[in-house]
Amino acid sequence: MEPFKSLDSVKLNFNHIKIWYTSGMGFFTDAYDLFIIGAILDIFNAYHLPGFTLTPLYEGLLASSAIFTAIIGQLVFGVLGDLIGRKTVYGVEASLLTAGAALSAFAPNILWLIIFRSIMGIGIGGDYPISATIMSEYANVKDRGKLVALVFANQGIGSLVAVAVGAISAFTLPPDLAWRVMAFVGAIPAATVIYLRRKVPETPRYSALKGDTNNVEKSVEFVAKETPKTEVRRVRIQRKSVSEFFSKYWLLLLGTAGTWFILDIAFYGTGIYSGPIVSSVLGKPASVGQEIVYAGIPFMVGFFGYFTAVALMDKLGRKPIQTLGFVMMAVLYGVVALLAVAKGAKLEGFLIPSTQAFALYALSYFFIDFGPNTTTFVIPSEVYPTSYRTTGHGISAAAGKTGAAITTFYFPTLLSSLGIKGILEMLAVISVVGAVLTLIAVKEPKLKSLEEVSQDSVVLEQSQETK
């Protein structure tokens, strides 16, 4: 039996779950940060704390600095993961993430806060290609979509914790302490897995790419302990050239990067500025704490989307889920915009009760997280060859964060010029584009081995026992 077949057919076990936890805590912090920076901005805008007065420039930089540097992290760690190994860099990105989040809590002024959040962003970015690929290359075929989606579903948990920490801090602590507590809590989950990440064996696929037979055996046994050593053959994966990668996978790269770019325009634009959007629908809240709770309601709805995706990823397939998610986003954004009554850039009300309009808007978060927010993370970890798997994922993720950075930086300007109605109309149109691009350029990896779906060239040699 070839070693990858042993890996692909093994039943879901504790070591799969251990890798899930080890891989997933970075995404807890990613989602935690997405919500909590909006809460921190709410505090800065409401209380004008000394050293943290917001100008439009500082607000845009504070909201987007971690996103801009995440692009660097995704590209650099993506390339390094293929050049020197997944394990070699695993834990470095979690250390950067932890340090940046912890230091943010002690920032003396807004400029230092932007710098520390930029360090955190590099760690968040680096976590995307490495954690996704490690989980994918260790997973069995039957549960691979579920396991990679579970890594990403830690975002849902991070969102809920962020809502709770943000609201409790705002209601119970002085403003200057409240935002620092909010910032520091994000460092804790990532800190718990730094040691575990350094202990995860190199993945069997990457070991085979390097011709490291001993580590192929070691890593296969890590999750498939019942596989006899006599069944492990000397296996080698042929490395593809850069030109071969881009000439053969360019359309797929356009599909995974383009759909992620489109998704993050909607996800981060409405996510970080959820407070102002929700307040414009439900009315001005009585306090900053109440505004944070309002802003968190769509994230609570989205939480169920993550785990619906986990349950259905290996049943429905990635491509149908992503297409459905984009279509429903377009429908919901379009309906809410159609029902909105605007005067210039100002939102004056809805043709239906505001609570119903808000329910429709919040439902968009379910389809974002059930659909493309999860699938754009899962698919690139499966469809690219071993020699460029973290690179392909890193490029795709960086495209997504580029969309996030653009929309986050310009969202305050768009909010004042287009208004909520105009923004929702824009998001409806680009969601349609996302659905079309999914159908044209994205490959379905459901229930296929990584070698089959990525068209990797695997060379099997004589077993060690018979050589």
Short mmCIF file of C-alpha atoms in Angstrom, two decimals:
data_model
loop_
_atom_site.label_atom_id
_atom_site.label_comp_id
_atom_site.label_asym_id
_atom_site.label_seq_id
_atom_site.Cartn_x
_atom_site.Cartn_y
_atom_site.Cartn_z
CA MET A 1 0.00 0.00 0.00
CA GLU A 2 1.49 3.38 -0.95
CA PRO A 3 1.84 5.74 2.06
CA PHE A 4 -0.54 8.40 0.81
CA LYS A 5 -3.25 5.79 0.36
CA SER A 6 -2.76 4.83 4.01
CA LEU A 7 -3.09 8.47 4.95
CA ASP A 8 -6.10 9.08 2.71
CA SER A 9 -8.08 6.08 3.98
CA VAL A 10 -7.35 6.23 7.72
CA LYS A 11 -10.33 6.96 9.96
CA LEU A 12 -10.68 10.32 11.67
CA ASN A 13 -8.72 10.11 14.95
CA PHE A 14 -7.36 12.11 17.88
CA ASN A 15 -4.21 13.22 16.05
CA HIS A 16 -6.34 14.79 13.32
CA ILE A 17 -8.11 16.75 16.07
CA LYS A 18 -4.76 17.68 17.62
CA ILE A 19 -3.57 19.10 14.30
CA TRP A 20 -6.90 20.94 13.96
CA TYR A 21 -6.45 22.65 17.34
CA THR A 22 -2.80 23.42 16.65
CA SER A 23 -3.64 24.89 13.26
CA GLY A 24 -6.84 26.68 14.21
CA MET A 25 -5.88 29.09 16.97
CA GLY A 26 -4.36 31.61 14.57
CA PHE A 27 -7.73 31.94 12.86
CA PHE A 28 -9.40 32.48 16.22
CA THR A 29 -7.20 35.57 16.57
CA ASP A 30 -7.79 36.64 12.97
CA ALA A 31 -11.56 36.78 13.47
CA TYR A 32 -11.21 38.14 16.98
CA ASP A 33 -9.15 41.00 15.57
CA LEU A 34 -11.60 41.65 12.74
CA PHE A 35 -14.37 42.40 15.21
CA ILE A 36 -12.36 43.86 18.09
CA ILE A 37 -10.66 46.61 16.08
CA GLY A 38 -14.13 47.90 15.24
CA ALA A 39 -14.95 47.97 18.96
CA ILE A 40 -11.66 49.75 19.71
CA LEU A 41 -12.47 52.33 17.03
CA ASP A 42 -15.88 52.85 18.65
CA ILE A 43 -14.16 53.64 21.97
CA PHE A 44 -11.62 55.99 20.39
CA ASN A 45 -14.35 57.85 18.50
CA ALA A 46 -16.58 58.15 21.58
CA TYR A 47 -14.02 59.14 24.22
CA HIS A 48 -11.16 60.89 22.34
CA LEU A 49 -8.52 59.38 24.62
CA PRO A 50 -5.20 61.30 24.90
CA GLY A 51 -2.74 60.03 22.29
CA PHE A 52 -5.48 58.13 20.45
CA THR A 53 -7.43 60.90 18.73
CA LEU A 54 -8.61 59.67 15.35
CA THR A 55 -8.24 61.60 12.12
CA PRO A 56 -9.64 60.02 8.93
CA LEU A 57 -6.08 58.96 8.02
CA TYR A 58 -5.34 57.37 11.40
CA GLU A 59 -8.72 55.65 11.47
CA GLY A 60 -8.10 54.12 8.06
CA LEU A 61 -4.56 53.05 9.00
CA LEU A 62 -5.61 51.59 12.33
CA ALA A 63 -8.42 49.60 10.73
CA SER A 64 -6.31 48.33 7.82
CA SER A 65 -2.67 48.15 9.02
CA ALA A 66 -2.88 44.51 10.13
CA ILE A 67 -4.60 43.64 6.86
CA PHE A 68 -1.91 45.29 4.71
CA THR A 69 0.90 43.48 6.54
CA ALA A 70 -1.05 40.21 6.42
CA ILE A 71 -0.59 40.36 2.64
CA ILE A 72 3.19 40.37 3.18
CA GLY A 73 2.91 37.47 5.63
CA GLN A 74 0.79 35.40 3.26
CA LEU A 75 3.16 35.83 0.33
CA VAL A 76 6.42 35.41 2.28
CA PHE A 77 5.33 32.43 4.40
CA GLY A 78 3.58 30.89 1.39
CA VAL A 79 6.83 30.87 -0.59
CA LEU A 80 8.93 29.79 2.42
CA GLY A 81 6.56 26.91 3.15
CA ASP A 82 7.36 25.44 -0.27
CA LEU A 83 11.06 26.32 -0.29
CA ILE A 84 12.18 25.24 3.18
CA GLY A 85 9.24 23.27 4.55
CA ARG A 86 5.97 23.68 6.38
CA LYS A 87 7.43 22.62 9.76
CA THR A 88 10.50 24.85 9.47
CA VAL A 89 8.39 28.01 9.59
CA TYR A 90 5.51 26.62 11.67
CA GLY A 91 5.32 28.45 14.98
CA VAL A 92 7.19 31.54 13.75
CA GLU A 93 3.97 33.09 12.45
CA ALA A 94 2.14 32.29 15.73
CA SER A 95 4.98 33.95 17.68
CA LEU A 96 4.68 37.13 15.58
CA LEU A 97 0.91 37.09 15.96
CA THR A 98 1.12 36.67 19.74
CA ALA A 99 3.77 39.36 20.17
CA GLY A 100 1.93 41.89 18.02
CA ALA A 101 -1.40 41.37 19.79
CA ALA A 102 0.15 41.54 23.27
CA LEU A 103 2.24 44.64 22.50
CA SER A 104 -0.83 46.38 21.06
CA ALA A 105 -2.37 46.36 24.53
CA PHE A 106 0.56 48.43 25.85
CA ALA A 107 0.82 50.92 22.98
CA PRO A 108 1.53 54.45 24.34
CA ASN A 109 -0.12 56.20 21.39
CA ILE A 110 -1.89 55.55 18.12
CA LEU A 111 1.31 55.39 16.01
CA TRP A 112 2.75 52.59 18.17
CA LEU A 113 -0.60 50.83 18.11
CA ILE A 114 -0.50 50.85 14.30
CA ILE A 115 3.09 49.48 14.35
CA PHE A 116 2.27 46.66 16.79
CA ARG A 117 -0.85 45.71 14.86
CA SER A 118 1.27 45.59 11.72
CA ILE A 119 3.52 42.99 13.38
CA MET A 120 0.43 41.01 14.36
CA GLY A 121 -0.78 41.20 10.76
CA ILE A 122 2.37 39.54 9.43
CA GLY A 123 1.74 36.63 11.79
CA ILE A 124 -1.93 36.39 10.85
CA GLY A 125 -1.02 36.39 7.17
CA GLY A 126 1.66 33.74 7.55
CA ASP A 127 -0.79 31.46 9.33
CA TYR A 128 -3.09 31.13 6.32
CA PRO A 129 -1.00 29.08 3.85
CA ILE A 130 0.94 27.07 6.45
CA SER A 131 -1.92 25.97 8.71
CA ALA A 132 -4.29 25.23 5.82
CA THR A 133 -1.70 23.14 3.99
CA ILE A 134 -0.56 21.19 7.05
CA MET A 135 -4.15 20.22 7.83
CA SER A 136 -4.86 19.36 4.20
CA GLU A 137 -1.72 17.24 3.75
CA TYR A 138 -2.42 15.25 6.92
CA ALA A 139 -6.18 14.79 6.39
CA ASN A 140 -7.91 11.70 5.00
CA VAL A 141 -9.88 12.06 1.76
CA LYS A 142 -13.31 11.47 3.31
CA ASP A 143 -12.93 14.19 5.95
CA ARG A 144 -10.41 16.57 4.37
CA GLY A 145 -12.90 19.32 3.54
CA LYS A 146 -14.42 19.07 7.00
CA LEU A 147 -11.03 19.19 8.76
CA VAL A 148 -9.67 22.17 6.80
CA ALA A 149 -13.02 23.95 7.23
CA LEU A 150 -12.85 23.23 10.99
CA VAL A 151 -9.46 24.98 11.14
CA PHE A 152 -11.07 28.03 9.59
CA ALA A 153 -14.22 27.71 11.71
CA ASN A 154 -12.16 28.91 14.65
CA GLN A 155 -12.96 32.29 13.15
CA GLY A 156 -16.55 31.76 14.25
CA ILE A 157 -15.45 31.06 17.81
CA GLY A 158 -13.11 34.05 17.73
CA SER A 159 -15.95 36.30 16.58
CA LEU A 160 -18.22 35.27 19.45
CA VAL A 161 -15.44 35.70 22.03
CA ALA A 162 -14.67 39.13 20.57
CA VAL A 163 -18.30 40.21 20.95
CA ALA A 164 -18.34 39.01 24.57
CA VAL A 165 -14.96 40.53 25.50
CA GLY A 166 -15.75 43.79 23.69
CA ALA A 167 -19.17 44.23 25.31
CA ILE A 168 -18.10 43.22 28.83
CA SER A 169 -15.00 45.44 28.68
CA ALA A 170 -16.97 48.44 27.39
CA PHE A 171 -19.71 48.06 30.01
CA THR A 172 -17.48 47.38 33.05
CA LEU A 173 -14.08 49.02 32.55
CA PRO A 174 -12.83 52.59 32.08
CA PRO A 175 -12.36 53.35 28.35
CA ASP A 176 -8.53 53.50 28.49
CA LEU A 177 -8.37 50.07 30.14
CA ALA A 178 -11.25 48.54 28.18
CA TRP A 179 -9.61 48.78 24.76
CA ARG A 180 -6.30 47.44 26.11
CA VAL A 181 -8.02 44.37 27.55
CA MET A 182 -9.76 43.86 24.22
CA ALA A 183 -6.41 43.97 22.38
CA PHE A 184 -4.54 41.69 24.80
CA VAL A 185 -7.05 38.82 24.86
CA GLY A 186 -6.33 38.17 21.17
CA ALA A 187 -2.78 37.09 22.04
CA ILE A 188 -3.77 34.25 24.38
CA PRO A 189 -5.09 31.52 21.99
CA ALA A 190 -2.16 31.82 19.58
CA ALA A 191 0.34 31.69 22.47
CA THR A 192 -1.05 28.29 23.55
CA VAL A 193 -0.05 26.58 20.29
CA ILE A 194 3.47 27.90 19.62
CA TYR A 195 5.09 24.89 21.34
CA LEU A 196 2.66 22.42 19.73
CA ARG A 197 3.44 23.79 16.27
CA ARG A 198 7.15 23.23 16.74
CA LYS A 199 6.43 19.56 17.55
CA VAL A 200 4.23 18.69 14.54
CA PRO A 201 6.22 16.44 12.14
CA GLU A 202 6.83 17.67 8.61
CA THR A 203 3.93 16.61 6.37
CA PRO A 204 4.31 13.35 4.39
CA ARG A 205 3.75 15.08 1.05
CA TYR A 206 6.47 17.67 1.60
CA SER A 207 8.82 14.97 2.93
CA ALA A 208 8.21 13.01 -0.27
CA LEU A 209 8.94 16.13 -2.31
CA LYS A 210 12.31 16.35 -0.56
CA GLY A 211 12.93 12.59 -0.82
CA ASP A 212 12.98 12.19 2.98
CA THR A 213 11.71 8.61 3.27
CA ASN A 214 12.23 8.35 7.02
CA ASN A 215 10.03 11.35 7.67
CA VAL A 216 7.38 10.06 5.23
CA GLU A 217 7.10 6.98 7.48
CA LYS A 218 7.14 9.08 10.65
CA SER A 219 4.45 11.51 9.50
CA VAL A 220 2.19 8.80 8.07
CA GLU A 221 2.38 6.92 11.37
CA PHE A 222 1.55 10.17 13.20
CA VAL A 223 -2.08 9.90 12.03
CA ALA A 224 -2.19 6.32 10.69
CA LYS A 225 -0.53 4.34 13.47
CA GLU A 226 -2.08 1.05 12.38
CA THR A 227 -0.25 1.11 9.03
CA PRO A 228 2.51 -1.57 9.02
CA LYS A 229 5.97 -0.27 8.06
CA THR A 230 6.23 -2.98 5.42
CA GLU A 231 3.46 -1.16 3.54
CA VAL A 232 5.34 2.14 3.40
CA ARG A 233 7.20 2.48 0.13
CA ARG A 234 9.90 4.85 -0.96
CA VAL A 235 7.89 7.57 -2.61
CA ARG A 236 8.92 10.75 -4.35
CA ILE A 237 6.88 13.70 -5.63
CA GLN A 238 8.36 15.43 -8.66
CA ARG A 239 8.92 19.16 -8.28
CA LYS A 240 7.34 21.35 -10.95
CA SER A 241 9.14 24.38 -12.35
CA VAL A 242 7.86 27.92 -11.81
CA SER A 243 6.96 28.28 -15.48
CA GLU A 244 5.14 24.94 -15.45
CA PHE A 245 3.18 26.00 -12.38
CA PHE A 246 1.98 29.29 -13.84
CA SER A 247 1.34 27.94 -17.34
CA LYS A 248 -0.68 24.96 -16.07
CA TYR A 249 -2.49 26.54 -13.10
CA TRP A 250 -3.01 30.19 -14.13
CA LEU A 251 -6.77 29.89 -14.61
CA LEU A 252 -7.17 28.07 -11.32
CA LEU A 253 -5.04 30.74 -9.61
CA LEU A 254 -7.28 33.40 -11.12
CA GLY A 255 -10.27 31.53 -9.71
CA THR A 256 -9.00 31.01 -6.16
CA ALA A 257 -7.38 34.46 -5.88
CA GLY A 258 -10.15 36.36 -7.66
CA THR A 259 -13.02 34.87 -5.64
CA TRP A 260 -11.14 35.46 -2.38
CA PHE A 261 -10.49 39.09 -3.41
CA ILE A 262 -14.21 39.59 -4.06
CA LEU A 263 -15.28 37.84 -0.87
CA ASP A 264 -13.03 39.90 1.40
CA ILE A 265 -14.27 43.18 -0.05
CA ALA A 266 -17.66 42.30 1.40
CA PHE A 267 -16.52 40.43 4.50
CA TYR A 268 -14.04 42.97 5.86
CA GLY A 269 -15.83 46.10 4.72
CA THR A 270 -19.05 45.15 6.47
CA GLY A 271 -17.21 43.37 9.31
CA ILE A 272 -14.91 46.07 10.67
CA TYR A 273 -17.57 48.75 10.21
CA SER A 274 -20.46 46.57 11.36
CA GLY A 275 -21.19 49.06 14.15
CA PRO A 276 -21.98 52.07 11.92
CA ILE A 277 -23.93 49.89 9.47
CA VAL A 278 -26.08 48.24 12.13
CA SER A 279 -26.63 51.56 13.92
CA SER A 280 -27.86 53.11 10.68
CA VAL A 281 -30.48 50.35 10.46
CA LEU A 282 -31.54 49.95 14.10
CA GLY A 283 -30.94 53.51 15.24
CA LYS A 284 -28.23 55.13 17.35
CA PRO A 285 -27.36 53.00 20.39
CA ALA A 286 -27.48 54.42 23.90
CA SER A 287 -23.83 53.58 24.72
CA VAL A 288 -20.59 52.27 23.23
CA GLY A 289 -21.26 48.91 24.89
CA GLN A 290 -24.65 48.69 23.21
CA GLU A 291 -23.10 49.62 19.86
CA ILE A 292 -20.62 46.76 20.26
CA VAL A 293 -23.47 44.34 21.00
CA TYR A 294 -25.40 45.61 17.95
CA ALA A 295 -22.33 45.19 15.77
CA GLY A 296 -21.84 41.64 17.08
CA ILE A 297 -25.28 40.32 16.17
CA PRO A 298 -24.42 39.61 12.50
CA PHE A 299 -21.26 37.79 13.65
CA MET A 300 -23.41 35.61 15.91
CA VAL A 301 -25.57 34.71 12.91
CA GLY A 302 -22.43 34.00 10.88
CA PHE A 303 -21.15 31.60 13.56
CA PHE A 304 -23.71 28.99 12.48
CA GLY A 305 -22.60 29.42 8.87
CA TYR A 306 -19.07 28.22 9.62
CA PHE A 307 -20.24 24.96 11.16
CA THR A 308 -22.93 24.37 8.54
CA ALA A 309 -20.09 24.52 6.03
CA VAL A 310 -18.09 22.02 8.10
CA ALA A 311 -21.02 19.61 8.14
CA LEU A 312 -21.72 19.84 4.40
CA MET A 313 -18.27 20.45 2.86
CA ASP A 314 -17.61 16.79 1.99
CA LYS A 315 -21.25 16.09 1.09
CA LEU A 316 -22.20 18.99 -1.22
CA GLY A 317 -18.71 19.89 -2.38
CA ARG A 318 -16.75 23.13 -2.24
CA LYS A 319 -17.82 24.61 -5.56
CA PRO A 320 -21.63 24.36 -5.06
CA ILE A 321 -21.32 25.80 -1.54
CA GLN A 322 -19.22 28.72 -2.76
CA THR A 323 -21.54 29.48 -5.67
CA LEU A 324 -24.64 29.33 -3.47
CA GLY A 325 -23.00 31.59 -0.90
CA PHE A 326 -22.16 34.28 -3.46
CA VAL A 327 -25.64 34.11 -5.01
CA MET A 328 -27.37 34.48 -1.64
CA MET A 329 -25.07 37.37 -0.68
CA ALA A 330 -26.03 39.14 -3.91
CA VAL A 331 -29.73 38.52 -3.30
CA LEU A 332 -29.67 39.70 0.32
CA TYR A 333 -27.53 42.79 -0.34
CA GLY A 334 -29.75 43.64 -3.30
CA VAL A 335 -33.01 43.20 -1.38
CA VAL A 336 -31.87 45.27 1.60
CA ALA A 337 -30.61 48.02 -0.74
CA LEU A 338 -33.87 47.94 -2.69
CA LEU A 339 -35.88 48.37 0.49
CA ALA A 340 -33.66 51.16 1.82
CA VAL A 341 -34.92 54.74 1.59
CA ALA A 342 -32.00 57.13 1.15
CA LYS A 343 -31.67 60.86 0.72
CA GLY A 344 -28.28 61.53 -0.85
CA ALA A 345 -25.75 59.52 1.14
CA LYS A 346 -27.99 59.41 4.20
CA LEU A 347 -30.13 56.43 5.10
CA GLU A 348 -33.59 57.54 6.21
CA GLY A 349 -35.36 54.22 6.72
CA PHE A 350 -36.76 51.13 5.02
CA LEU A 351 -39.94 50.17 3.22
CA ILE A 352 -40.29 47.40 5.82
CA PRO A 353 -39.72 47.56 9.62
CA SER A 354 -36.06 48.18 10.43
CA THR A 355 -35.87 44.96 12.47
CA GLN A 356 -36.85 42.94 9.40
CA ALA A 357 -34.33 44.81 7.25
CA PHE A 358 -31.67 44.12 9.86
CA ALA A 359 -32.57 40.41 9.95
CA LEU A 360 -32.02 40.22 6.18
CA TYR A 361 -28.69 42.01 6.48
CA ALA A 362 -27.55 39.72 9.33
CA LEU A 363 -28.55 36.67 7.28
CA SER A 364 -25.93 37.69 4.70
CA TYR A 365 -23.29 36.82 7.32
CA PHE A 366 -24.60 33.26 7.49
CA PHE A 367 -24.16 32.82 3.74
CA ILE A 368 -20.77 34.55 3.75
CA ASP A 369 -19.44 32.16 6.40
CA PHE A 370 -21.27 29.09 5.10
CA GLY A 371 -20.15 29.93 1.58
CA PRO A 372 -17.10 31.72 0.17
CA ASN A 373 -15.52 32.82 3.45
CA THR A 374 -14.88 29.15 4.25
CA THR A 375 -14.50 27.65 0.78
CA THR A 376 -11.97 30.21 -0.46
CA PHE A 377 -9.76 29.04 2.41
CA VAL A 378 -10.32 25.32 1.86
CA ILE A 379 -9.96 25.02 -1.92
CA PRO A 380 -6.42 26.45 -2.38
CA SER A 381 -5.07 23.99 0.19
CA GLU A 382 -6.19 21.11 -2.05
CA VAL A 383 -5.91 22.04 -5.72
CA TYR A 384 -2.25 23.06 -6.11
CA PRO A 385 0.73 20.68 -6.45
CA THR A 386 2.84 19.93 -3.38
CA SER A 387 5.77 21.98 -4.69
CA TYR A 388 3.57 25.12 -4.88
CA ARG A 389 0.74 24.36 -2.45
CA THR A 390 1.58 26.98 0.18
CA THR A 391 2.60 29.43 -2.56
CA GLY A 392 -0.74 29.00 -4.35
CA HIS A 393 -2.62 29.34 -1.08
CA GLY A 394 -0.51 32.35 -0.06
CA ILE A 395 -1.15 34.16 -3.37
CA SER A 396 -4.88 33.46 -3.12
CA ALA A 397 -5.06 34.61 0.50
CA ALA A 398 -3.01 37.72 -0.28
CA ALA A 399 -5.46 38.58 -3.05
CA GLY A 400 -8.25 38.29 -0.50
CA LYS A 401 -6.48 40.51 2.01
CA THR A 402 -5.80 43.03 -0.76
CA GLY A 403 -9.55 43.29 -1.29
CA ALA A 404 -9.96 43.57 2.48
CA ALA A 405 -7.34 46.31 2.75
CA ILE A 406 -8.83 48.35 -0.07
CA THR A 407 -12.37 48.22 1.25
CA THR A 408 -11.32 48.76 4.88
CA PHE A 409 -9.18 51.79 4.10
CA TYR A 410 -11.75 53.43 1.83
CA PHE A 411 -14.89 52.35 3.66
CA PRO A 412 -15.22 55.55 5.76
CA THR A 413 -15.07 57.59 2.54
CA LEU A 414 -17.54 55.29 0.76
CA LEU A 415 -19.86 55.45 3.74
CA SER A 416 -20.03 59.23 3.56
CA SER A 417 -20.27 59.46 -0.24
CA LEU A 418 -22.38 56.44 -1.25
CA GLY A 419 -24.21 55.74 1.99
CA ILE A 420 -25.32 52.29 3.18
CA LYS A 421 -27.69 51.84 0.23
CA GLY A 422 -24.97 52.50 -2.35
CA ILE A 423 -22.47 50.22 -0.63
CA LEU A 424 -24.97 47.35 -0.50
CA GLU A 425 -25.72 47.80 -4.21
CA MET A 426 -22.00 47.65 -4.97
CA LEU A 427 -21.56 44.51 -2.86
CA ALA A 428 -24.52 42.83 -4.61
CA VAL A 429 -22.89 43.36 -8.02
CA ILE A 430 -19.46 42.05 -7.02
CA SER A 431 -21.07 39.01 -5.34
CA VAL A 432 -22.57 38.07 -8.71
CA VAL A 433 -19.11 38.37 -10.26
CA GLY A 434 -17.81 36.02 -7.53
CA ALA A 435 -20.43 33.39 -8.39
CA VAL A 436 -19.61 33.55 -12.10
CA LEU A 437 -15.85 33.32 -11.50
CA THR A 438 -16.40 30.30 -9.24
CA LEU A 439 -18.28 28.46 -11.99
CA ILE A 440 -15.67 29.30 -14.64
CA ALA A 441 -12.32 28.96 -12.89
CA VAL A 442 -12.59 26.91 -9.67
CA LYS A 443 -11.95 23.15 -9.52
CA GLU A 444 -13.98 20.74 -7.33
CA PRO A 445 -11.70 18.67 -5.01
CA LYS A 446 -14.44 16.73 -3.16
CA LEU A 447 -13.51 13.09 -2.33
CA LYS A 448 -10.37 13.17 -4.49
CA SER A 449 -6.84 12.57 -3.27
CA LEU A 450 -4.55 15.58 -3.24
CA GLU A 451 -2.45 13.91 -5.93
CA GLU A 452 -5.46 13.44 -8.20
CA VAL A 453 -6.92 16.91 -7.81
CA SER A 454 -3.57 18.73 -8.00
CA GLN A 455 -2.16 16.53 -10.81
CA ASP A 456 1.00 15.88 -8.82
CA SER A 457 3.52 13.48 -10.33
CA VAL A 458 4.23 10.71 -7.79
CA VAL A 459 7.03 8.20 -8.36
CA LEU A 460 6.85 4.93 -6.40
CA GLU A 461 10.08 3.02 -5.94
CA GLN A 462 10.96 -0.34 -4.46
CA SER A 463 9.99 -0.82 -0.79
CA GLN A 464 12.81 -0.59 1.73
CA GLU A 465 12.28 -4.18 2.92
CA THR A 466 12.84 -5.68 -0.57
CA LYS A 467 15.64 -3.45 -1.82
#
